[in-house]
Structures are given as C-alpha cells and as structure tokens.
C-alpha cells in the first residue's frame, strides 16, 4: 500500500463461528449464493433490535460485505448502527442464534437482542 492510499476498515466483521454456520447453511440449502442480511429495527426493550434474514433480493443501495465465500447484506438505514460490529454465531442452553457484538451500543438488554445508542 502506498502512502497515498488510506486504510479503510471493514464496516462489519464476521466471526469464525458465524462464517462456519453460514457455510453449513449454504451446504444444507445447496446454494453458494446464500447471503445473510443483518438489519436494525425500532423496538425491543432497549430501543432498537437486531434482525437476521437470508437475502433473496439485494437492493441497489444495500451494502454487500464479502468474507471469502460468505456475504453480509446491510441496508443503508441499518448500516449506520452496525459499523464496527461483529456478527457472531453461538450455541448454548438458550438455543442457537446469530448475534451482534456492537461497540456503538451504550446499553443492551439481558438477551442481547436489543440495544440503545
């Protein structure tokens, strides 16, 4: 990288466990085109809540963040709340789920599904 170029950090990160789960889901669905949509909506006990879905359609203004064979899709409204976050996947007594570790959140609820900025 030359001194004229600047380093641009990845807007979101994908943990190894989340990447492994996405690869397993792609194998189950027999689709290498499967993309995970991460979004933020109003609600939850802390003001905003995270959501996950598989992106069948990608809008022109969506941001695609590629991690080798795994891709995250983020809409423009959610993007501002998710910059710097890590998407993780965990399995435990409460079940299995994708979750967001967000350094921008000033508080979160007990289950980690909602947050406040």
PDB file of C-alpha atoms in Angstrom:
ATOM      1  CA  UNK A   1       0.000   0.000   0.000  1.00  0.00           C
ATOM      2  CA  UNK A   2       1.469   3.364  -0.948  1.00  0.00           C
ATOM      3  CA  UNK A   3       1.474   6.344   1.380  1.00  0.00           C
ATOM      4  CA  UNK A   4      -1.180   7.971  -0.840  1.00  0.00           C
ATOM      5  CA  UNK A   5      -3.626   5.121  -0.120  1.00  0.00           C
ATOM      6  CA  UNK A   6      -5.511   5.028   3.145  1.00  0.00           C
ATOM      7  CA  UNK A   7      -6.654   2.000   5.094  1.00  0.00           C
ATOM      8  CA  UNK A   8     -10.434   1.615   5.149  1.00  0.00           C
ATOM      9  CA  UNK A   9     -11.598  -0.713   7.940  1.00  0.00           C
ATOM     10  CA  UNK A  10     -14.216  -3.363   7.253  1.00  0.00           C
ATOM     11  CA  UNK A  11     -17.575  -1.876   8.312  1.00  0.00           C
ATOM     12  CA  UNK A  12     -18.623  -5.186   9.901  1.00  0.00           C
ATOM     13  CA  UNK A  13     -16.741  -8.309  10.875  1.00  0.00           C
ATOM     14  CA  UNK A  14     -17.881 -11.923  10.697  1.00  0.00           C
ATOM     15  CA  UNK A  15     -16.627 -14.312  13.391  1.00  0.00           C
ATOM     16  CA  UNK A  16     -15.238 -17.734  12.522  1.00  0.00           C
ATOM     17  CA  UNK A  17     -18.260 -19.427  14.134  1.00  0.00           C
ATOM     18  CA  UNK A  18     -20.697 -17.279  12.102  1.00  0.00           C
ATOM     19  CA  UNK A  19     -18.765 -17.992   8.924  1.00  0.00           C
ATOM     20  CA  UNK A  20     -18.814 -21.739   9.653  1.00  0.00           C
ATOM     21  CA  UNK A  21     -22.571 -21.646  10.291  1.00  0.00           C
ATOM     22  CA  UNK A  22     -23.202 -19.770   7.034  1.00  0.00           C
ATOM     23  CA  UNK A  23     -21.143 -22.347   5.143  1.00  0.00           C
ATOM     24  CA  UNK A  24     -23.198 -25.136   6.748  1.00  0.00           C
ATOM     25  CA  UNK A  25     -26.448 -23.382   5.811  1.00  0.00           C
ATOM     26  CA  UNK A  26     -25.232 -22.939   2.221  1.00  0.00           C
ATOM     27  CA  UNK A  27     -24.486 -26.666   2.086  1.00  0.00           C
ATOM     28  CA  UNK A  28     -27.928 -27.511   3.538  1.00  0.00           C
ATOM     29  CA  UNK A  29     -29.654 -25.268   1.005  1.00  0.00           C
ATOM     30  CA  UNK A  30     -27.338 -26.417  -1.805  1.00  0.00           C
ATOM     31  CA  UNK A  31     -26.751 -22.748  -2.658  1.00  0.00           C
ATOM     32  CA  UNK A  32     -23.465 -20.879  -2.744  1.00  0.00           C
ATOM     33  CA  UNK A  33     -25.429 -17.644  -3.327  1.00  0.00           C
ATOM     34  CA  UNK A  34     -26.932 -17.539   0.188  1.00  0.00           C
ATOM     35  CA  UNK A  35     -26.339 -14.145   1.846  1.00  0.00           C
ATOM     36  CA  UNK A  36     -27.084 -13.145   5.435  1.00  0.00           C
ATOM     37  CA  UNK A  37     -28.998  -9.887   5.819  1.00  0.00           C
ATOM     38  CA  UNK A  38     -28.304  -8.059   9.095  1.00  0.00           C
ATOM     39  CA  UNK A  39     -30.650  -5.219   9.983  1.00  0.00           C
ATOM     40  CA  UNK A  40     -31.777  -2.921  12.782  1.00  0.00           C
ATOM     41  CA  UNK A  41     -35.398  -2.068  13.561  1.00  0.00           C
ATOM     42  CA  UNK A  42     -37.067   0.036  16.220  1.00  0.00           C
ATOM     43  CA  UNK A  43     -38.391  -1.854  19.204  1.00  0.00           C
ATOM     44  CA  UNK A  44     -37.130  -4.268  21.773  1.00  0.00           C
ATOM     45  CA  UNK A  45     -36.655  -3.388  25.418  1.00  0.00           C
ATOM     46  CA  UNK A  46     -33.666  -1.089  24.746  1.00  0.00           C
ATOM     47  CA  UNK A  47     -34.957   0.926  21.761  1.00  0.00           C
ATOM     48  CA  UNK A  48     -33.538  -0.910  18.735  1.00  0.00           C
ATOM     49  CA  UNK A  49     -33.308  -4.590  17.909  1.00  0.00           C
ATOM     50  CA  UNK A  50     -31.204  -6.684  15.573  1.00  0.00           C
ATOM     51  CA  UNK A  51     -32.664  -8.900  12.904  1.00  0.00           C
ATOM     52  CA  UNK A  52     -31.292 -11.564  10.589  1.00  0.00           C
ATOM     53  CA  UNK A  53     -32.724 -12.980   7.407  1.00  0.00           C
ATOM     54  CA  UNK A  54     -31.486 -14.543   4.217  1.00  0.00           C
ATOM     55  CA  UNK A  55     -31.272 -12.015   1.415  1.00  0.00           C
ATOM     56  CA  UNK A  56     -33.165 -13.292  -1.592  1.00  0.00           C
ATOM     57  CA  UNK A  57     -33.081  -9.830  -3.145  1.00  0.00           C
ATOM     58  CA  UNK A  58     -30.353  -7.216  -2.873  1.00  0.00           C
ATOM     59  CA  UNK A  59     -31.369  -3.573  -3.427  1.00  0.00           C
ATOM     60  CA  UNK A  60     -29.145  -1.125  -5.291  1.00  0.00           C
ATOM     61  CA  UNK A  61     -28.462   0.812  -2.097  1.00  0.00           C
ATOM     62  CA  UNK A  62     -27.657  -2.259   0.060  1.00  0.00           C
ATOM     63  CA  UNK A  63     -24.053  -2.728   1.145  1.00  0.00           C
ATOM     64  CA  UNK A  64     -22.507  -6.137   0.444  1.00  0.00           C
ATOM     65  CA  UNK A  65     -19.621  -7.141   2.696  1.00  0.00           C
ATOM     66  CA  UNK A  66     -17.800 -10.229   1.483  1.00  0.00           C
ATOM     67  CA  UNK A  67     -15.738 -12.603   3.605  1.00  0.00           C
ATOM     68  CA  UNK A  68     -14.441 -15.126   1.094  1.00  0.00           C
ATOM     69  CA  UNK A  69     -17.396 -17.425   0.472  1.00  0.00           C
ATOM     70  CA  UNK A  70     -19.738 -15.660   2.940  1.00  0.00           C
ATOM     71  CA  UNK A  71     -21.548 -12.353   2.357  1.00  0.00           C
ATOM     72  CA  UNK A  72     -23.394  -9.983   4.670  1.00  0.00           C
ATOM     73  CA  UNK A  73     -26.064  -7.623   3.293  1.00  0.00           C
ATOM     74  CA  UNK A  74     -26.893  -4.392   5.146  1.00  0.00           C
ATOM     75  CA  UNK A  75     -29.481  -1.759   4.205  1.00  0.00           C
ATOM     76  CA  UNK A  76     -28.469   1.936   4.369  1.00  0.00           C
ATOM     77  CA  UNK A  77     -30.524   2.733   7.492  1.00  0.00           C
ATOM     78  CA  UNK A  78     -29.102  -0.195   9.492  1.00  0.00           C
ATOM     79  CA  UNK A  79     -25.547   0.388   8.283  1.00  0.00           C
ATOM     80  CA  UNK A  80     -25.023   3.468  10.474  1.00  0.00           C
ATOM     81  CA  UNK A  81     -25.870   1.496  13.631  1.00  0.00           C
ATOM     82  CA  UNK A  82     -23.766  -1.541  12.714  1.00  0.00           C
ATOM     83  CA  UNK A  83     -20.425  -0.006  11.642  1.00  0.00           C
ATOM     84  CA  UNK A  84     -17.631  -1.594  13.668  1.00  0.00           C
ATOM     85  CA  UNK A  85     -19.775  -4.510  14.872  1.00  0.00           C
ATOM     86  CA  UNK A  86     -19.043  -8.218  14.714  1.00  0.00           C
ATOM     87  CA  UNK A  87     -21.670 -10.743  13.639  1.00  0.00           C
ATOM     88  CA  UNK A  88     -21.218 -13.901  15.687  1.00  0.00           C
ATOM     89  CA  UNK A  89     -22.982 -17.258  15.997  1.00  0.00           C
ATOM     90  CA  UNK A  90     -23.441 -19.024  19.307  1.00  0.00           C
ATOM     91  CA  UNK A  91     -24.984 -22.232  20.541  1.00  0.00           C
ATOM     92  CA  UNK A  92     -25.937 -22.645  24.178  1.00  0.00           C
ATOM     93  CA  UNK A  93     -28.647 -23.604  26.622  1.00  0.00           C
ATOM     94  CA  UNK A  94     -30.907 -20.854  25.257  1.00  0.00           C
ATOM     95  CA  UNK A  95     -30.561 -22.223  21.721  1.00  0.00           C
ATOM     96  CA  UNK A  96     -28.530 -21.299  18.660  1.00  0.00           C
ATOM     97  CA  UNK A  97     -28.506 -17.843  17.119  1.00  0.00           C
ATOM     98  CA  UNK A  98     -26.633 -15.208  15.212  1.00  0.00           C
ATOM     99  CA  UNK A  99     -25.875 -12.166  17.370  1.00  0.00           C
ATOM    100  CA  UNK A 100     -24.240  -8.758  17.006  1.00  0.00           C
ATOM    101  CA  UNK A 101     -21.413  -7.519  19.190  1.00  0.00           C
ATOM    102  CA  UNK A 102     -21.813  -3.772  18.756  1.00  0.00           C
ATOM    103  CA  UNK A 103     -19.247  -1.346  20.226  1.00  0.00           C
ATOM    104  CA  UNK A 104     -21.613   1.565  19.437  1.00  0.00           C
ATOM    105  CA  UNK A 105     -24.334   0.328  21.805  1.00  0.00           C
ATOM    106  CA  UNK A 106     -24.476   2.285  25.056  1.00  0.00           C
ATOM    107  CA  UNK A 107     -26.684  -0.367  26.660  1.00  0.00           C
ATOM    108  CA  UNK A 108     -28.198  -3.710  25.729  1.00  0.00           C
ATOM    109  CA  UNK A 109     -30.979  -5.861  27.091  1.00  0.00           C
ATOM    110  CA  UNK A 110     -30.255  -9.052  29.020  1.00  0.00           C
ATOM    111  CA  UNK A 111     -30.614 -11.323  25.996  1.00  0.00           C
ATOM    112  CA  UNK A 112     -28.510  -9.073  23.747  1.00  0.00           C
ATOM    113  CA  UNK A 113     -31.166  -8.820  21.031  1.00  0.00           C
ATOM    114  CA  UNK A 114     -31.890  -5.133  21.545  1.00  0.00           C
ATOM    115  CA  UNK A 115     -29.701  -2.090  22.205  1.00  0.00           C
ATOM    116  CA  UNK A 116     -29.544   1.665  22.668  1.00  0.00           C
ATOM    117  CA  UNK A 117     -27.086   4.144  21.101  1.00  0.00           C
TER     118      UNK A 117
END
